[in-house]
Coordinates of C-alpha atoms and ligand atoms in Angstrom, one line a residue:
Chain A
M23 CA -229.6 -116.9 -91.4
S24 CA -228.4 -120.3 -92.4
D25 CA -230.3 -123.6 -92.8
F26 CA -229.1 -125.2 -90.0
A27 CA -230.3 -125.4 -86.3
I28 CA -227.5 -125.8 -84.7
V29 CA -223.7 -126.3 -86.0
S30 CA -220.7 -127.5 -83.8
D31 CA -216.9 -127.2 -85.0
A32 CA -214.8 -129.5 -83.5
V33 CA -216.3 -129.3 -79.5
T34 CA -213.6 -131.6 -77.0
K35 CA -215.4 -132.0 -73.3
R36 CA -212.6 -133.4 -70.3
Y37 CA -213.5 -134.5 -67.2
N38 CA -210.3 -134.9 -65.4
G39 CA -208.3 -135.5 -67.7
F40 CA -211.1 -138.0 -69.6
E41 CA -211.9 -136.8 -72.6
A42 CA -215.5 -136.9 -73.2
L43 CA -215.6 -135.6 -76.5
K44 CA -213.0 -135.6 -78.8
G45 CA -213.8 -133.1 -81.7
V46 CA -217.9 -133.5 -82.2
S47 CA -218.6 -131.2 -85.7
L48 CA -222.4 -131.1 -86.3
R49 CA -224.5 -129.4 -88.9
I50 CA -228.5 -130.4 -87.6
P51 CA -230.7 -128.7 -90.7
R52 CA -233.5 -127.1 -89.0
G53 CA -237.2 -128.7 -88.6
V54 CA -235.2 -132.3 -88.5
V55 CA -235.6 -134.9 -86.1
F56 CA -231.9 -135.8 -85.3
G57 CA -230.8 -138.7 -83.2
L58 CA -227.7 -139.8 -81.6
L59 CA -226.9 -143.1 -81.6
G60 CA -224.1 -144.3 -79.3
P61 CA -223.5 -147.3 -76.6
N62 CA -223.6 -145.8 -73.0
G63 CA -220.5 -143.8 -72.2
A64 CA -220.1 -142.6 -75.8
G65 CA -220.4 -139.4 -75.2
K66 CA -224.1 -138.4 -75.9
T67 CA -225.3 -136.6 -72.7
T68 CA -222.5 -135.1 -72.3
L69 CA -222.7 -133.8 -75.8
L70 CA -226.5 -132.5 -75.5
S71 CA -225.6 -130.4 -71.8
I72 CA -222.9 -128.9 -74.0
F73 CA -225.8 -127.8 -76.8
T74 CA -228.0 -126.5 -74.2
T75 CA -225.6 -124.4 -72.5
L76 CA -225.7 -126.5 -69.2
K77 CA -221.7 -127.3 -69.8
R78 CA -219.3 -125.7 -71.4
A79 CA -217.2 -127.4 -73.9
N80 CA -212.9 -127.4 -73.3
S81 CA -212.5 -126.3 -76.6
G82 CA -214.5 -125.5 -79.9
S83 CA -218.2 -123.8 -80.5
V84 CA -221.6 -124.1 -80.6
I85 CA -224.1 -121.9 -82.5
V86 CA -227.8 -122.3 -81.6
E87 CA -230.3 -121.2 -84.5
G88 CA -227.6 -118.2 -84.8
F89 CA -226.6 -118.0 -81.4
D90 CA -223.0 -119.2 -79.6
V91 CA -224.1 -121.4 -76.5
Q92 CA -221.1 -119.6 -74.7
K93 CA -221.7 -116.0 -75.3
E94 CA -225.3 -115.9 -75.6
K95 CA -227.2 -118.3 -73.1
Y96 CA -230.0 -116.8 -73.0
S97 CA -231.4 -116.8 -76.0
V98 CA -230.0 -120.3 -76.4
R99 CA -232.3 -121.4 -73.6
K100 CA -235.0 -119.6 -73.6
L101 CA -235.8 -121.4 -77.3
Q102 CA -234.9 -124.3 -76.1
G103 CA -236.6 -127.2 -74.2
V104 CA -234.8 -129.9 -72.6
V105 CA -235.6 -133.6 -71.3
F106 CA -232.6 -134.7 -69.2
Q107 CA -231.4 -138.3 -69.5
D108 CA -232.1 -138.4 -65.3
S109 CA -235.1 -136.4 -63.2
S110 CA -235.3 -133.0 -62.8
H111 CA -238.4 -132.0 -61.6
D112 CA -239.7 -131.2 -58.0
G113 CA -241.4 -134.2 -56.4
E114 CA -243.2 -132.6 -53.7
L115 CA -244.9 -130.1 -55.9
T116 CA -247.9 -131.4 -58.2
A117 CA -247.5 -132.0 -62.0
F118 CA -249.5 -128.9 -62.4
E119 CA -247.5 -126.9 -60.1
N120 CA -244.3 -128.4 -61.9
L121 CA -244.9 -127.1 -65.2
F122 CA -246.6 -123.8 -64.2
F123 CA -243.6 -123.0 -62.5
H124 CA -241.3 -123.6 -66.1
A125 CA -243.7 -121.8 -67.9
K126 CA -243.0 -118.5 -65.6
L127 CA -239.4 -119.4 -65.8
Y128 CA -239.8 -119.0 -69.3
G129 CA -241.7 -115.5 -69.8
M130 CA -245.0 -117.2 -70.6
P131 CA -247.9 -115.9 -69.1
S132 CA -250.4 -117.6 -67.0
D133 CA -253.6 -117.4 -68.8
K134 CA -251.6 -118.9 -71.3
S135 CA -249.6 -121.3 -69.4
R136 CA -252.7 -122.5 -68.0
K137 CA -254.5 -123.7 -71.5
K138 CA -251.2 -125.1 -72.6
I139 CA -250.3 -127.4 -69.6
L140 CA -253.5 -128.9 -69.7
D141 CA -252.7 -129.6 -73.7
V142 CA -249.6 -131.1 -72.9
L143 CA -250.9 -133.1 -70.1
E144 CA -253.2 -134.4 -71.8
L145 CA -250.6 -135.3 -75.1
V146 CA -248.7 -137.3 -72.1
G147 CA -252.3 -139.2 -69.9
L148 CA -251.7 -137.6 -67.6
S149 CA -254.7 -134.6 -67.0
D150 CA -256.2 -137.4 -64.3
R151 CA -253.2 -137.1 -62.4
K152 CA -252.3 -133.0 -62.7
D153 CA -253.2 -132.3 -59.2
D154 CA -250.6 -135.1 -56.9
F155 CA -247.6 -134.6 -56.5
V156 CA -245.0 -136.2 -58.8
N157 CA -243.4 -137.9 -55.7
T158 CA -246.5 -140.1 -56.3
F159 CA -246.0 -141.1 -60.0
S160 CA -244.7 -144.3 -61.1
G161 CA -241.3 -143.5 -63.2
G162 CA -242.9 -143.7 -66.1
M163 CA -245.2 -141.2 -65.1
R164 CA -243.0 -139.2 -63.8
R165 CA -240.7 -139.4 -67.6
R166 CA -243.8 -138.3 -69.3
M167 CA -244.0 -135.2 -67.1
E168 CA -240.7 -134.0 -67.7
I169 CA -241.7 -134.5 -71.5
A170 CA -244.7 -132.3 -71.5
R171 CA -242.7 -129.7 -69.0
A172 CA -240.2 -129.8 -72.3
L173 CA -242.9 -129.1 -74.5
V174 CA -245.5 -126.2 -72.4
H175 CA -243.1 -123.5 -73.8
E176 CA -243.6 -124.5 -77.2
P177 CA -239.5 -124.8 -77.9
K178 CA -237.9 -124.2 -81.6
I179 CA -235.5 -126.7 -80.5
L180 CA -236.1 -129.9 -78.3
Y181 CA -233.8 -132.3 -76.6
L182 CA -234.4 -135.6 -76.0
D183 CA -232.5 -137.5 -73.6
E184 CA -233.2 -140.9 -74.0
P185 CA -237.0 -140.3 -74.1
T186 CA -238.7 -143.2 -74.1
T187 CA -236.3 -144.9 -71.6
G188 CA -239.0 -146.7 -69.2
L189 CA -242.2 -145.6 -71.4
D190 CA -244.9 -148.4 -71.8
P191 CA -245.0 -149.5 -75.8
Q192 CA -248.5 -146.9 -76.1
T193 CA -246.8 -144.2 -74.6
R194 CA -244.2 -144.1 -77.0
N195 CA -246.0 -144.8 -79.9
H196 CA -247.8 -141.9 -78.8
L197 CA -244.9 -139.6 -77.8
W198 CA -243.5 -140.6 -81.3
E199 CA -247.0 -139.8 -83.6
Y200 CA -246.6 -136.5 -81.6
L201 CA -242.8 -135.6 -82.6
K202 CA -243.7 -136.2 -86.1
N203 CA -246.5 -133.7 -85.8
L204 CA -243.8 -131.6 -84.9
R205 CA -241.4 -132.5 -87.7
G206 CA -240.3 -129.3 -89.8
T207 CA -241.6 -126.6 -87.1
T208 CA -239.3 -128.0 -84.3
T209 CA -235.8 -129.4 -84.5
I210 CA -236.1 -132.3 -82.5
V211 CA -232.2 -133.7 -81.0
L212 CA -233.2 -137.0 -79.1
T213 CA -230.5 -139.7 -78.5
T214 CA -231.6 -143.1 -78.1
H215 CA -230.1 -147.1 -77.8
Y216 CA -233.3 -148.4 -79.2
M217 CA -233.0 -148.9 -83.3
D218 CA -236.8 -148.6 -83.9
E219 CA -236.9 -145.3 -82.3
A220 CA -234.5 -144.2 -84.3
E221 CA -234.9 -145.9 -87.8
K222 CA -239.1 -145.0 -87.2
L223 CA -238.2 -141.1 -86.3
C224 CA -235.2 -139.9 -87.6
D225 CA -234.4 -138.3 -90.4
I226 CA -230.6 -138.5 -89.7
I227 CA -228.7 -140.1 -87.8
A228 CA -225.2 -139.5 -86.4
V229 CA -223.7 -142.8 -84.5
I230 CA -221.2 -141.4 -81.5
D231 CA -218.6 -143.8 -80.0
H232 CA -216.2 -142.4 -77.9
G233 CA -216.7 -139.1 -77.6
S234 CA -216.5 -138.9 -81.7
I235 CA -219.2 -139.0 -85.0
I236 CA -218.1 -142.0 -86.5
A237 CA -221.1 -142.0 -88.8
Q238 CA -223.9 -140.1 -90.0
G239 CA -226.7 -140.2 -92.6
N240 CA -230.3 -141.0 -92.9
S241 CA -230.9 -144.9 -91.8
D242 CA -230.4 -145.9 -95.4
D243 CA -227.1 -144.4 -95.7
L244 CA -226.5 -145.7 -92.6
K245 CA -227.2 -149.0 -93.5
R246 CA -225.3 -149.2 -97.3
I247 CA -221.8 -149.0 -94.8
V248 CA -222.6 -152.3 -93.8
G249 CA -222.8 -153.5 -97.8
G250 CA -226.5 -154.9 -98.4
E251 CA -228.9 -156.9 -97.0
V252 CA -229.7 -160.8 -97.7
I253 CA -231.8 -163.1 -99.1
L254 CA -231.8 -166.5 -97.7
V255 CA -232.7 -169.3 -100.4
R256 CA -233.0 -173.1 -99.2
S257 CA -233.2 -175.4 -102.2
S258 CA -231.3 -178.2 -103.9
D259 CA -231.1 -177.2 -107.1
N260 CA -228.7 -174.6 -108.1
I261 CA -229.9 -171.5 -108.8
I262 CA -226.4 -169.4 -108.8
P263 CA -225.9 -169.8 -112.7
V264 CA -229.9 -169.2 -112.7
L265 CA -229.2 -165.6 -111.0
K266 CA -226.4 -164.8 -113.3
R267 CA -228.0 -165.5 -116.2
S268 CA -230.9 -162.9 -115.4
K269 CA -228.1 -160.1 -114.6
F270 CA -230.2 -159.2 -111.5
K271 CA -227.4 -156.8 -109.5
C272 CA -227.0 -159.2 -106.7
S273 CA -223.8 -161.7 -105.4
V274 CA -224.6 -165.2 -104.0
D275 CA -222.6 -167.6 -102.0
K276 CA -223.6 -170.7 -100.5
H277 CA -222.9 -172.0 -97.3
N278 CA -224.1 -175.1 -95.7
G279 CA -226.6 -176.0 -98.2
I280 CA -228.4 -172.2 -98.1
F281 CA -227.8 -169.4 -101.0
E282 CA -227.1 -166.2 -99.5
I283 CA -228.0 -164.0 -102.6
R284 CA -226.5 -160.0 -100.8
V285 CA -228.6 -157.1 -102.0
D286 CA -228.8 -153.6 -101.7
N287 CA -232.6 -153.9 -100.2
A288 CA -234.2 -157.2 -99.6
E289 CA -237.2 -156.0 -99.3
K290 CA -237.7 -154.4 -102.8
S291 CA -235.2 -157.0 -104.9
I292 CA -237.3 -160.2 -103.3
A293 CA -240.5 -160.1 -105.1
K294 CA -238.7 -160.3 -108.4
I295 CA -235.7 -162.6 -107.3
L296 CA -238.5 -165.3 -106.4
R297 CA -240.3 -164.8 -109.4
V298 CA -237.0 -165.2 -111.4
L299 CA -236.1 -168.8 -109.7
E300 CA -239.7 -170.0 -110.5
R301 CA -239.9 -169.3 -113.9
A302 CA -236.5 -170.9 -114.0
G303 CA -238.2 -174.0 -112.7
V304 CA -236.3 -174.1 -108.9
K305 CA -237.6 -175.9 -106.5
I306 CA -237.2 -173.4 -103.5
S307 CA -238.0 -175.4 -100.0
G308 CA -237.2 -172.2 -97.6
V309 CA -236.8 -168.3 -97.7
D310 CA -235.4 -166.0 -95.6
V311 CA -234.0 -162.5 -94.8
H312 CA -232.2 -160.8 -93.1
R313 CA -232.6 -157.5 -93.4
T314 CA -229.7 -154.9 -92.0
T315 CA -230.6 -153.2 -88.7
L316 CA -228.7 -150.2 -87.2
E317 CA -227.7 -152.7 -84.8
D318 CA -225.7 -154.7 -88.1
V319 CA -224.2 -151.1 -88.9
F320 CA -223.1 -150.3 -85.1
L321 CA -221.4 -153.4 -85.1
H322 CA -219.6 -152.6 -88.0
L323 CA -218.6 -149.3 -87.0
T324 CA -218.0 -150.3 -83.7
G325 CA -217.0 -154.2 -83.2
K326 CA -219.8 -154.1 -80.4
S327 CA -223.3 -153.9 -79.7
L328 CA -225.5 -150.7 -79.0
R329 CA -227.2 -152.8 -76.3
E330 CA -227.4 -156.1 -74.4
E331 CA -231.4 -156.3 -74.5
S332 CA -233.9 -154.3 -77.0
P333 CA -237.6 -153.9 -76.0
V334 CA -239.0 -156.7 -78.2
D335 CA -240.3 -155.2 -81.3
F336 CA -240.7 -157.2 -84.3
E337 CA -238.8 -154.4 -86.1
T338 CA -235.6 -154.7 -84.2
K339 CA -235.8 -159.0 -85.0
S340 CA -232.7 -159.4 -87.6
Y341 CA -234.3 -162.3 -89.0
T342 CA -237.8 -161.3 -90.7
N343 CA -239.3 -164.5 -91.4
L344 CA -241.5 -164.3 -94.2
G345 CA -242.9 -167.4 -94.4
R346 CA -242.7 -170.3 -96.6
V347 CA -243.4 -170.0 -100.7
N348 CA -243.9 -173.7 -102.3
Chain B
M23 CA -240.2 -106.2 -64.9
R24 CA -239.5 -109.0 -66.9
H25 CA -236.0 -108.9 -64.7
F26 CA -237.4 -110.3 -61.4
N27 CA -238.9 -112.7 -63.0
G28 CA -236.8 -115.5 -62.2
V29 CA -236.7 -113.8 -58.8
I30 CA -240.1 -114.1 -58.0
V31 CA -241.1 -118.0 -59.6
V32 CA -237.6 -118.9 -57.5
F33 CA -239.6 -117.6 -54.7
E34 CA -242.9 -118.2 -55.2
R35 CA -241.8 -122.1 -55.4
Q36 CA -240.3 -121.7 -51.6
M37 CA -243.3 -120.5 -50.2
V38 CA -245.4 -122.9 -51.8
R39 CA -243.1 -125.9 -50.0
Y40 CA -243.1 -124.0 -46.8
W41 CA -246.6 -123.7 -46.5
R42 CA -246.7 -127.6 -47.1
H43 CA -244.6 -128.5 -44.7
K44 CA -245.6 -125.8 -42.0
L45 CA -245.7 -128.4 -39.9
R46 CA -242.4 -129.1 -39.4
W47 CA -241.5 -125.9 -39.5
L48 CA -243.8 -125.5 -36.5
V49 CA -242.1 -128.3 -34.6
A50 CA -238.5 -126.9 -35.7
L51 CA -239.7 -123.6 -32.9
V52 CA -239.0 -126.3 -30.4
T53 CA -235.4 -125.5 -29.9
P54 CA -235.9 -121.7 -29.6
L55 CA -239.0 -122.6 -27.5
F56 CA -236.5 -124.4 -25.0
F57 CA -234.7 -121.4 -24.7
L58 CA -236.7 -119.0 -24.0
L59 CA -238.7 -120.4 -21.6
F60 CA -236.6 -122.8 -19.8
L61 CA -233.1 -120.1 -20.2
S62 CA -235.2 -117.0 -19.9
V63 CA -237.4 -117.4 -17.9
G64 CA -235.7 -119.5 -16.1
L65 CA -233.4 -116.7 -15.0
K66 CA -235.6 -114.7 -15.5
H67 CA -235.0 -112.8 -11.8
I68 CA -231.5 -112.7 -12.2
Q69 CA -229.7 -109.1 -12.4
L70 CA -227.3 -108.0 -14.6
P71 CA -224.8 -105.8 -14.2
G72 CA -225.6 -102.2 -16.1
I73 CA -228.7 -103.7 -17.5
E74 CA -232.3 -102.6 -15.8
E75 CA -234.3 -105.0 -17.1
N76 CA -234.9 -109.0 -16.1
Y77 CA -233.1 -111.6 -17.9
L78 CA -235.9 -112.0 -19.9
V79 CA -236.1 -108.6 -21.5
F80 CA -233.0 -108.6 -22.1
S81 CA -232.2 -111.9 -24.2
A82 CA -235.8 -112.6 -25.7
P83 CA -234.8 -110.3 -28.4
G84 CA -231.2 -112.5 -28.6
I85 CA -233.4 -116.1 -29.1
I86 CA -235.7 -114.7 -31.6
L87 CA -233.1 -113.4 -33.3
M88 CA -231.4 -116.6 -33.4
T89 CA -234.6 -118.7 -34.7
V90 CA -234.0 -116.8 -37.7
L91 CA -230.6 -117.1 -37.7
F92 CA -230.5 -120.9 -38.1
H93 CA -233.4 -121.5 -39.9
S94 CA -233.2 -119.3 -42.6
M95 CA -229.2 -120.9 -42.9
F96 CA -230.7 -124.4 -43.2
T97 CA -233.2 -123.4 -46.1
G98 CA -229.9 -123.6 -48.1
V99 CA -229.8 -127.5 -47.5
E100 CA -232.9 -127.5 -50.2
L101 CA -230.2 -126.5 -52.5
I102 CA -228.0 -129.6 -52.0
F103 CA -231.8 -131.3 -52.3
E104 CA -232.4 -129.8 -55.6
R105 CA -228.9 -131.3 -56.6
Q106 CA -229.2 -134.6 -55.5
F107 CA -233.2 -134.9 -57.1
G108 CA -231.6 -133.7 -60.1
F109 CA -234.0 -130.6 -60.1
L110 CA -231.2 -128.0 -59.7
K111 CA -230.5 -129.1 -63.7
E112 CA -234.7 -127.1 -64.3
T113 CA -233.3 -123.7 -62.9
L114 CA -229.4 -123.8 -64.6
I115 CA -231.1 -124.0 -68.1
A116 CA -233.5 -121.6 -67.1
P117 CA -233.1 -118.2 -68.8
I118 CA -233.2 -116.3 -66.2
P119 CA -229.6 -114.7 -64.5
R120 CA -228.0 -117.0 -61.8
W121 CA -228.2 -113.8 -59.4
E122 CA -232.2 -113.8 -59.7
A123 CA -232.3 -117.5 -58.5
I124 CA -230.3 -117.1 -55.8
L125 CA -232.4 -113.5 -54.8
G126 CA -235.4 -115.6 -55.2
K127 CA -233.9 -117.9 -52.7
V128 CA -232.4 -115.9 -50.5
L129 CA -235.5 -113.8 -49.7
G130 CA -237.7 -116.7 -50.2
G131 CA -235.4 -118.4 -47.0
A132 CA -235.3 -114.7 -45.0
V133 CA -239.4 -114.6 -45.3
I134 CA -239.5 -118.3 -43.5
G135 CA -236.6 -116.8 -41.1
L136 CA -239.0 -113.9 -40.5
I137 CA -242.3 -116.0 -40.3
Q138 CA -241.0 -118.4 -37.6
G139 CA -238.9 -115.0 -36.1
I140 CA -242.6 -113.1 -35.5
L141 CA -243.8 -116.8 -34.2
M142 CA -241.3 -116.8 -31.7
T143 CA -242.0 -112.8 -30.8
F144 CA -245.6 -113.7 -30.4
V145 CA -244.4 -116.6 -27.5
A146 CA -241.8 -113.6 -26.0
I147 CA -245.1 -111.6 -25.2
L148 CA -247.0 -114.1 -23.8
A149 CA -243.9 -114.8 -22.0
G150 CA -243.8 -111.7 -20.4
M151 CA -241.3 -109.8 -22.9
P152 CA -243.4 -106.2 -22.6
I153 CA -243.3 -104.0 -26.4
I154 CA -242.1 -100.3 -26.3
S155 CA -244.1 -99.5 -29.4
F156 CA -245.7 -101.2 -32.3
L157 CA -243.4 -99.2 -34.6
G158 CA -240.3 -101.1 -32.2
V159 CA -241.8 -104.4 -33.5
I160 CA -242.0 -103.3 -37.2
K161 CA -238.1 -102.4 -36.8
A162 CA -237.0 -105.6 -35.0
F163 CA -238.8 -107.2 -38.1
F164 CA -237.2 -105.3 -40.3
F165 CA -233.6 -106.7 -38.5
L166 CA -235.2 -110.1 -38.3
F167 CA -235.5 -109.8 -42.0
L168 CA -232.0 -108.9 -43.4
T169 CA -230.5 -112.1 -40.9
G170 CA -232.6 -114.3 -42.6
M171 CA -231.5 -112.6 -46.1
A172 CA -228.0 -112.9 -44.8
S173 CA -228.3 -116.2 -43.2
T174 CA -229.6 -117.6 -46.1
A175 CA -227.6 -116.5 -48.5
I176 CA -224.2 -117.9 -45.7
G177 CA -226.8 -121.5 -46.5
V178 CA -226.6 -121.1 -50.0
A179 CA -223.1 -120.5 -50.2
F180 CA -222.0 -123.9 -48.1
A181 CA -224.7 -125.8 -50.1
V182 CA -222.6 -124.8 -53.2
K183 CA -219.7 -126.6 -52.0
I184 CA -220.8 -129.2 -49.8
H185 CA -222.9 -131.7 -51.6
D186 CA -224.3 -134.1 -48.8
T187 CA -226.8 -133.0 -46.8
Q188 CA -224.8 -134.8 -43.3
G189 CA -221.5 -132.6 -44.0
F190 CA -223.5 -129.4 -44.6
V191 CA -225.4 -129.6 -41.6
L192 CA -222.2 -130.1 -39.3
I193 CA -220.5 -127.4 -41.2
V194 CA -223.3 -125.1 -40.6
N195 CA -223.4 -126.3 -36.9
L196 CA -219.9 -125.0 -36.8
V197 CA -220.7 -121.4 -38.0
L198 CA -223.8 -121.3 -36.4
F199 CA -223.2 -121.8 -32.8
P200 CA -220.1 -119.0 -32.7
L201 CA -222.1 -116.7 -34.6
F202 CA -225.1 -117.3 -31.8
F203 CA -222.7 -117.1 -28.5
L204 CA -220.7 -114.4 -29.5
S205 CA -223.3 -112.0 -30.9
G206 CA -224.4 -111.0 -27.1
A207 CA -227.3 -112.3 -27.3
L208 CA -227.5 -114.0 -23.9
F209 CA -224.9 -111.8 -22.4
P210 CA -224.7 -108.2 -22.1
F211 CA -221.0 -107.5 -23.9
T212 CA -220.1 -104.4 -22.5
T213 CA -219.6 -106.4 -19.0
A214 CA -217.7 -109.0 -20.4
P215 CA -213.5 -109.7 -20.7
W216 CA -211.9 -107.4 -23.1
W217 CA -211.2 -110.9 -25.5
L218 CA -215.4 -111.8 -25.9
K219 CA -215.6 -108.2 -26.0
F220 CA -213.8 -108.1 -28.7
L221 CA -215.2 -110.7 -30.5
V222 CA -218.5 -110.2 -30.1
Q223 CA -218.0 -107.1 -31.8
L224 CA -216.4 -108.3 -35.0
N225 CA -219.4 -110.4 -35.2
P226 CA -222.1 -109.1 -37.4
I227 CA -224.6 -111.2 -36.0
T228 CA -224.5 -108.6 -32.8
Y229 CA -225.3 -105.6 -35.2
G230 CA -228.5 -107.9 -35.3
V231 CA -229.4 -109.0 -32.1
E232 CA -228.9 -105.3 -30.6
G233 CA -230.9 -103.4 -33.3
T234 CA -233.8 -105.9 -32.1
R235 CA -233.0 -105.9 -28.3
A236 CA -233.3 -102.0 -29.1
A237 CA -236.3 -102.2 -31.6
L238 CA -238.1 -104.6 -28.9
T239 CA -237.3 -103.7 -25.7
G240 CA -235.5 -100.2 -25.7
I241 CA -232.3 -101.7 -24.1
Q242 CA -229.1 -100.7 -26.1
Q243 CA -225.6 -101.1 -26.1
I244 CA -224.8 -100.0 -29.4
G245 CA -226.9 -97.2 -31.5
F246 CA -229.4 -98.4 -33.5
V247 CA -228.5 -96.8 -36.4
N248 CA -225.1 -97.9 -36.6
C249 CA -226.6 -101.7 -36.1
A250 CA -229.2 -100.7 -39.6
L251 CA -226.2 -99.9 -41.5
V252 CA -223.4 -103.0 -40.1
L253 CA -226.1 -105.7 -40.8
F254 CA -227.5 -104.3 -44.5
F255 CA -223.9 -104.1 -45.5
F256 CA -223.0 -107.4 -44.4
T257 CA -226.6 -108.5 -46.2
V258 CA -225.2 -106.8 -49.0
V259 CA -221.7 -108.9 -48.9
V260 CA -222.7 -112.3 -48.4
V261 CA -226.3 -112.3 -50.6
W262 CA -223.7 -110.7 -53.5
F263 CA -220.8 -113.0 -52.4
S264 CA -223.5 -116.1 -52.6
A265 CA -224.6 -114.7 -56.1
K266 CA -221.0 -115.0 -57.1
M267 CA -220.5 -118.6 -55.8
F268 CA -223.8 -119.8 -57.0
E269 CA -222.2 -118.3 -60.6
T270 CA -220.2 -121.5 -60.4
V271 CA -222.0 -123.9 -60.6
E272 CA -222.3 -126.4 -63.2
E273 CA -224.2 -129.5 -62.2
Ligands
ATP12 N1 -220.0 -135.5 -64.4 C1 -218.6 -136.6 -64.5 N2 -217.4 -136.6 -64.8 C2 -216.6 -137.2 -64.6 N3 -217.0 -138.1 -66.2 C3 -217.9 -137.9 -66.4 C4 -219.2 -136.7 -66.4 N4 -220.1 -136.7 -66.8 C5 -219.7 -137.9 -67.8 N5 -218.6 -138.6 -67.5 C6 -217.8 -139.2 -67.9 O1 -217.7 -139.2 -69.7 C7 -218.2 -140.1 -70.5 C8 -218.8 -140.1 -71.5 O2 -220.7 -139.6 -70.5 P1 -222.1 -139.6 -71.0 O3 -222.9 -139.1 -70.0 O4 -222.1 -138.2 -71.9 O5 -222.4 -140.6 -72.0 P2 -223.9 -141.3 -72.8 O6 -223.3 -141.3 -73.9 O7 -224.5 -140.2 -72.9 O8 -224.0 -142.6 -72.3 P3 -225.3 -143.4 -71.7 O9 -225.8 -144.2 -72.6 O10 -224.9 -144.6 -70.7 O11 -226.3 -142.2 -71.2 C9 -218.3 -141.4 -70.0 O12 -217.1 -141.9 -69.9 C10 -217.9 -140.8 -68.3 O13 -218.1 -141.8 -67.9
MG13 MG1 -226.7 -140.3 -71.1

């Protein structure tokens, strides 16, 4: 068996003539967290529904853990857990019942499933609501219930279509921790609009737009596409010759009295650059850093932003103020 | 055993839901009760041509069967709700064959119909319908159950194609009323005009009505075994058909 949990080859999908997927080829290694990043309508959900056997591709092939999704549906279904983008529960059953019937569908014996259900409900913080009808849950609680349901039968591959949309920060962090712990034993494929989620969680990120994968790699790989990060230095002295002499690997420009120093990785270079400047006696009145975010990558690749609003999180801010030196 | 796993889960879930909505289902009995109490009892002393028993005895089994027919078919509407609320996806990607899910649904709908039918049978007995034997009652329930299966299967097949509840109710009523009125439930078809007689004999539900009536009251216009065979064959065909229809569902 190959090292890949999922291998898709030139997958296309049309909806009444509209081409939602235009030949998607992906290799997802076993045990990684794989992120699909893309704007609304990019084709993320469509791709997941083909991987999960919910829809048939018009052409191309998908092999999941050695099984063909079209010819060996049941084998594929048995080893996957899916959290859909839209709700997919029975609100007239309790949380426990939703999970219990799910476990039975996947052939789990009752004594085993009962224990496991309590565990996963605990994990998503719904233990005390387990016997309430899901209809009485808030949107975020329903989401958590569905995440728990996808975990009950201990799937080898976990698909999460925008799993944390609508979750409060605490639950998101909690879920991320859990997913990180699954890394290695479970292959996780998730879609998201959130940069921080993709960055913190995903080993590999594929950017999808208009039904095609336009870039792929870990977040550092992707950021390199944009061509480095920028350290901004405010100074009345000319720092360009200073940096030239120091042979530091960077390029410098001056805009409106602010020097823009372009480096591969701002976090790693900033201390060194400041030391060089200070040693040369340069007077610095302010420093700022523009770290490349996946948002920048996306803007660079597609010319549009991923999402109008991002959740407030310091990681997603493009400018990180490191404070004033001097 | 593993093979019927899906059937059992789908069936069990439906039973849980039925029990939770038992009041709603009891209320649904009001309509057939109207037929039984106002039509059958009201016309009780009408003498039918060629039938010795009174009209209550003649019509009650048909009304009991009608209850099953209507209530089972309307359980198909659940499929539409499941699609609307997204729950259907959970079933569609479960590692069970589609026919298992359908069989579970059909059995669930049939049991719900049967329970409703049994309740109606009690009311009919209280209203004055004598029964010929305990075995007859069991046989009647067998007819009710088969009718319930067939009826649920028809409802499910419609629900596969019709995606809104109003449309479903409209179409299902359009199907149910001819099935009911042309089943000989309310009149003896042997003395009806030839065209009506023809239509009644063409209607598979007639054989359910006839079988139930024969089993409960002993009134017989078509041979009992023929009734059982026709109804059984019809049920198998429609259940198979609705399973085929369900195979095509994508989302
Ligand atoms: N059932 C459908 N019928 C017709 N077109 C569809 C259907 N489902 C999706 N599409 C179209 O296919 C494209 C991709 O949709 P998809 O749901 O896969 O996007 P997505 O990347 O998941 O978007 P989002 O971030 O909004 O969830 C869209 O243009 C959408 O309009
Ligand atoms: Mg989507």
